[in-house]
Amino acid sequence: KQEVTQIPAALSVPEGENLVLNCSFTDSAIYNLQWFRQDPGKGLTSLLLIQSSQREQTSGRLNASLDKSSGRSTLYIAASQPGDSATYLCAVAGNTPLVFGKGTRLSVIA
Amino acid sequence: GAVVSQHPSRVICKSGTSVKIECRSLDFQATTMFWYRQFPKQSLMLMATSNEGSKATYEQGVEKDKFLINHASLTLSTLTVTSAHPEDSSFYICSAREGMEETQYFGPGTRLLVL
């Protein structure tokens, strides 16, 4: 059974810092891995999707990497801004439907 | 990008009543729709998967007679919480996928509060 773990559970950083969010999964037989953003009480916004054959994806200040063999992914946020404050979820797609981690709650302090 | 809407965004109801939540794909044909539930500070948990025109497949521990799912068209799926109780209070999110595409598009969610 696929399990997804995100570390840390919560993170607070001053504005302008670069930061890394971590996601690990137990079953490396995945099709893709996706990073989402969730604002309080809102739905999900897809940020980046990495196919199993890819090593990384970039969108603006966001860079996501994938090491399938070790079951790890990182989401790198450059030059963080207060507007980046949200919960970040990773989810893996494989033989089972999407499995989500519990998320990392990020606070960027102005 | 593809858009998925949900209605209502928020609902408050009395214990014992039934609540229907709609999920619509606005600009694509959603051959598969998924329903998730999220309790506070918890991850999204898949409740069921529905393919258009077929019965939904429920995840273990999800009562199919309590959470009725209908996916009668390629743009609409509904989740009905029957005889709702306070423990059903949660955030319900749907997502949709077109054909064999891997990407799921998520709705904005519906917050249900059962008094």
CSV table of C-alpha atoms in Angstrom, one decimal:
chain,number,residue,atom,x,y,z
A,1,LYS,CA,0.0,0.0,0.0
A,2,GLN,CA,1.4,3.4,-1.1
A,3,GLU,CA,2.1,5.8,1.8
A,4,VAL,CA,3.1,9.4,1.3
A,5,THR,CA,4.9,11.4,4.0
A,6,GLN,CA,5.6,15.1,4.0
A,7,ILE,CA,8.2,16.7,6.2
A,8,PRO,CA,8.1,19.2,7.8
A,9,ALA,CA,4.4,19.4,8.8
A,10,ALA,CA,4.8,23.1,9.3
A,11,LEU,CA,7.4,25.7,8.3
A,12,SER,CA,7.7,29.4,9.0
A,13,VAL,CA,10.3,31.5,7.1
A,14,PRO,CA,11.0,35.2,6.7
A,15,GLU,CA,10.2,36.7,3.3
A,16,GLY,CA,12.9,36.3,0.7
A,17,GLU,CA,14.3,33.0,1.9
A,18,ASN,CA,14.6,30.0,-0.3
A,19,LEU,CA,13.0,26.8,1.1
A,20,VAL,CA,12.6,23.2,0.4
A,21,LEU,CA,9.6,21.0,1.1
A,22,ASN,CA,10.1,17.2,1.2
A,23,CYS,CA,7.9,14.4,0.1
A,24,SER,CA,8.6,10.7,0.3
A,25,PHE,CA,6.7,7.7,-0.9
A,26,THR,CA,7.0,4.0,-0.1
A,27,ASP,CA,6.2,2.4,-3.5
A,28,SER,CA,8.4,3.6,-6.3
A,29,ALA,CA,6.1,2.1,-9.0
A,30,ILE,CA,4.5,5.5,-9.8
A,31,TYR,CA,3.2,7.1,-13.0
A,32,ASN,CA,3.7,10.6,-11.8
A,33,LEU,CA,4.0,12.9,-8.8
A,34,GLN,CA,2.1,16.1,-8.4
A,35,TRP,CA,2.5,19.1,-6.1
A,36,PHE,CA,-0.5,21.1,-5.1
A,37,ARG,CA,-1.2,24.2,-3.2
A,38,GLN,CA,-4.2,24.5,-0.9
A,39,ASP,CA,-5.3,27.8,0.7
A,40,PRO,CA,-7.4,27.6,3.9
A,41,GLY,CA,-10.8,26.4,3.2
A,42,LYS,CA,-10.2,26.2,-0.5
A,43,GLY,CA,-9.7,23.5,-3.1
A,44,LEU,CA,-6.5,22.4,-4.7
A,45,THR,CA,-4.4,24.2,-7.2
A,46,SER,CA,-2.0,22.1,-9.2
A,47,LEU,CA,1.5,23.5,-9.2
A,48,LEU,CA,3.8,21.0,-10.9
A,49,LEU,CA,3.4,17.5,-12.3
A,50,ILE,CA,6.5,15.3,-12.8
A,51,GLN,CA,6.2,12.2,-14.9
A,52,SER,CA,7.9,9.1,-13.6
A,53,SER,CA,10.5,9.4,-16.4
A,54,GLN,CA,11.4,13.0,-15.5
A,55,ARG,CA,13.8,14.3,-12.9
A,56,GLU,CA,12.4,17.8,-12.4
A,57,GLN,CA,9.9,20.4,-13.5
A,58,THR,CA,10.1,24.1,-13.1
A,59,SER,CA,7.5,26.8,-13.0
A,60,GLY,CA,8.5,30.3,-12.2
A,61,ARG,CA,10.0,30.3,-8.7
A,62,LEU,CA,9.1,26.7,-8.1
A,63,ASN,CA,11.2,23.7,-8.9
A,64,ALA,CA,10.2,20.1,-8.2
A,65,SER,CA,12.5,17.2,-8.3
A,66,LEU,CA,11.8,13.5,-8.4
A,67,ASP,CA,14.1,10.6,-7.4
A,68,LYS,CA,11.8,7.6,-8.1
A,69,SER,CA,14.3,5.0,-7.0
A,70,SER,CA,14.7,6.5,-3.5
A,71,GLY,CA,11.0,7.4,-3.3
A,72,ARG,CA,11.6,11.1,-2.8
A,73,SER,CA,10.5,14.4,-4.2
A,74,THR,CA,11.4,18.0,-3.2
A,75,LEU,CA,9.6,21.3,-3.9
A,76,TYR,CA,12.0,24.2,-4.0
A,77,ILE,CA,10.6,27.7,-3.6
A,78,ALA,CA,12.9,30.5,-4.4
A,79,ALA,CA,12.7,34.0,-2.9
A,80,SER,CA,9.6,33.2,-0.9
A,81,GLN,CA,6.8,35.8,-0.6
A,82,PRO,CA,3.9,36.2,2.0
A,83,GLY,CA,1.6,35.2,-0.8
A,84,ASP,CA,3.2,31.8,-0.9
A,85,SER,CA,1.7,31.0,2.6
A,86,ALA,CA,-0.5,28.0,2.1
A,87,THR,CA,-0.5,24.2,2.6
A,88,TYR,CA,1.5,22.3,0.0
A,89,LEU,CA,0.5,18.8,-0.8
A,90,CYS,CA,2.2,16.2,-2.8
A,91,ALA,CA,0.4,13.3,-4.3
A,92,VAL,CA,1.5,10.2,-6.2
A,93,ALA,CA,-0.3,8.3,-9.0
A,94,GLY,CA,0.4,4.7,-9.5
A,95,ASN,CA,-1.5,1.5,-9.7
A,96,THR,CA,-3.8,3.0,-7.0
A,97,PRO,CA,-5.7,6.2,-7.3
A,98,LEU,CA,-3.9,9.4,-6.2
A,99,VAL,CA,-2.4,9.1,-2.7
A,100,PHE,CA,-1.8,12.3,-0.9
A,101,GLY,CA,0.5,13.3,1.9
A,102,LYS,CA,-0.8,15.4,4.8
A,103,GLY,CA,0.9,18.5,3.6
A,104,THR,CA,3.3,21.1,4.8
A,105,ARG,CA,1.8,24.3,6.1
A,106,LEU,CA,4.0,27.1,5.0
A,107,SER,CA,4.0,30.6,6.6
A,108,VAL,CA,6.1,33.3,5.0
A,109,ILE,CA,6.5,36.3,7.3
A,110,ALA,CA,6.8,39.7,5.8
B,1,GLY,CA,-6.6,24.9,-18.3
B,2,ALA,CA,-9.6,22.7,-17.6
B,3,VAL,CA,-12.1,23.9,-15.0
B,4,VAL,CA,-14.1,21.9,-12.5
B,5,SER,CA,-16.8,23.6,-10.4
B,6,GLN,CA,-18.6,22.5,-7.3
B,7,HIS,CA,-21.9,23.6,-5.9
B,8,PRO,CA,-22.6,24.5,-3.2
B,9,SER,CA,-19.4,25.8,-1.8
B,10,ARG,CA,-20.7,25.7,1.7
B,11,VAL,CA,-23.7,24.0,3.3
B,12,ILE,CA,-25.1,23.8,6.8
B,13,CYS,CA,-27.8,21.3,7.5
B,14,LYS,CA,-29.6,19.6,10.4
B,15,SER,CA,-28.7,16.1,11.4
B,16,GLY,CA,-30.7,13.5,9.6
B,17,THR,CA,-31.2,15.5,6.4
B,18,SER,CA,-29.7,14.6,3.0
B,19,VAL,CA,-27.3,16.9,1.1
B,20,LYS,CA,-26.4,16.8,-2.5
B,21,ILE,CA,-23.2,18.2,-3.9
B,22,GLU,CA,-22.6,18.8,-7.6
B,23,CYS,CA,-19.4,18.5,-9.5
B,24,ARG,CA,-19.2,19.8,-13.0
B,25,SER,CA,-16.5,19.8,-15.7
B,26,LEU,CA,-16.9,23.0,-17.6
B,27,ASP,CA,-14.8,22.6,-20.7
B,28,PHE,CA,-14.0,19.0,-21.1
B,29,GLN,CA,-15.6,15.6,-20.9
B,30,ALA,CA,-15.0,14.0,-17.5
B,31,THR,CA,-15.1,10.3,-18.2
B,32,THR,CA,-13.9,9.7,-14.6
B,33,MET,CA,-14.6,11.7,-11.5
B,34,PHE,CA,-13.3,11.2,-8.1
B,35,TRP,CA,-14.7,12.3,-4.7
B,36,TYR,CA,-12.4,13.1,-1.8
B,37,ARG,CA,-13.0,14.0,1.8
B,38,GLN,CA,-10.7,16.1,4.0
B,39,PHE,CA,-11.0,16.4,7.7
B,40,PRO,CA,-9.2,19.3,9.4
B,41,LYS,CA,-5.4,19.0,9.3
B,42,GLN,CA,-5.7,15.7,7.5
B,43,SER,CA,-4.8,14.7,4.0
B,44,LEU,CA,-7.4,14.2,1.3
B,45,MET,CA,-8.8,10.7,1.3
B,46,LEU,CA,-10.4,9.2,-1.7
B,47,MET,CA,-13.9,8.1,-1.1
B,48,ALA,CA,-15.0,6.8,-4.5
B,49,THR,CA,-14.2,6.7,-8.2
B,50,SER,CA,-17.0,7.0,-10.8
B,51,ASN,CA,-16.9,6.4,-14.5
B,52,GLU,CA,-19.7,7.9,-16.6
B,53,GLY,CA,-22.6,5.6,-16.9
B,54,SER,CA,-21.3,3.0,-14.4
B,55,LYS,CA,-21.7,2.4,-10.7
B,56,ALA,CA,-19.1,4.1,-8.5
B,57,THR,CA,-16.3,2.2,-7.0
B,58,TYR,CA,-16.0,2.9,-3.3
B,59,GLU,CA,-12.9,2.8,-1.2
B,60,GLN,CA,-12.7,0.5,1.8
B,61,GLY,CA,-14.6,1.9,4.8
B,62,VAL,CA,-16.8,4.2,2.8
B,63,GLU,CA,-20.5,3.3,3.0
B,64,LYS,CA,-22.0,3.3,-0.5
B,65,ASP,CA,-25.5,3.5,0.9
B,66,LYS,CA,-24.7,6.7,2.8
B,67,PHE,CA,-22.6,8.4,0.1
B,68,LEU,CA,-24.6,8.1,-3.1
B,69,ILE,CA,-22.7,8.9,-6.2
B,70,ASN,CA,-24.3,9.5,-9.6
B,71,HIS,CA,-22.3,10.1,-12.8
B,72,ALA,CA,-25.0,10.2,-15.4
B,73,SER,CA,-23.3,12.5,-17.9
B,74,LEU,CA,-19.8,13.4,-19.0
B,75,THR,CA,-19.9,16.8,-17.3
B,76,LEU,CA,-21.8,16.1,-14.0
B,77,SER,CA,-21.3,13.9,-11.0
B,78,THR,CA,-23.3,14.3,-7.8
B,79,LEU,CA,-22.5,13.1,-4.2
B,80,THR,CA,-25.5,12.8,-1.9
B,81,VAL,CA,-24.8,12.5,1.8
B,82,THR,CA,-27.8,10.7,3.1
B,83,SER,CA,-29.1,11.1,6.7
B,84,ALA,CA,-26.1,13.3,7.5
B,85,HIS,CA,-24.7,13.3,11.0
B,86,PRO,CA,-22.2,15.7,12.7
B,87,GLU,CA,-19.3,13.3,12.0
B,88,ASP,CA,-20.0,13.7,8.3
B,89,SER,CA,-18.9,17.4,8.6
B,90,SER,CA,-15.9,17.7,6.4
B,91,PHE,CA,-14.5,19.3,3.2
B,92,TYR,CA,-15.6,17.4,0.1
B,93,ILE,CA,-13.5,17.8,-3.1
B,94,CYS,CA,-14.2,16.3,-6.5
B,95,SER,CA,-11.8,15.9,-9.3
B,96,ALA,CA,-12.2,15.0,-12.9
B,97,ARG,CA,-10.1,13.3,-15.6
B,98,GLU,CA,-10.7,13.1,-19.3
B,99,GLY,CA,-10.2,9.8,-21.0
B,100,MET,CA,-6.9,8.2,-20.2
B,101,GLU,CA,-5.2,11.4,-19.3
B,102,GLU,CA,-3.2,11.3,-16.1
B,103,THR,CA,-4.0,14.8,-14.9
B,104,GLN,CA,-6.9,15.2,-12.5
B,105,TYR,CA,-8.5,18.7,-12.3
B,106,PHE,CA,-9.8,19.5,-8.9
B,107,GLY,CA,-12.9,21.4,-7.9
B,108,PRO,CA,-12.9,24.2,-5.3
B,109,GLY,CA,-14.5,22.0,-2.6
B,110,THR,CA,-17.7,22.0,-0.6
B,111,ARG,CA,-17.6,22.5,3.2
B,112,LEU,CA,-20.3,20.6,4.9
B,113,LEU,CA,-21.4,21.3,8.5
B,114,VAL,CA,-24.0,19.1,10.0
B,115,LEU,CA,-25.5,20.4,13.2
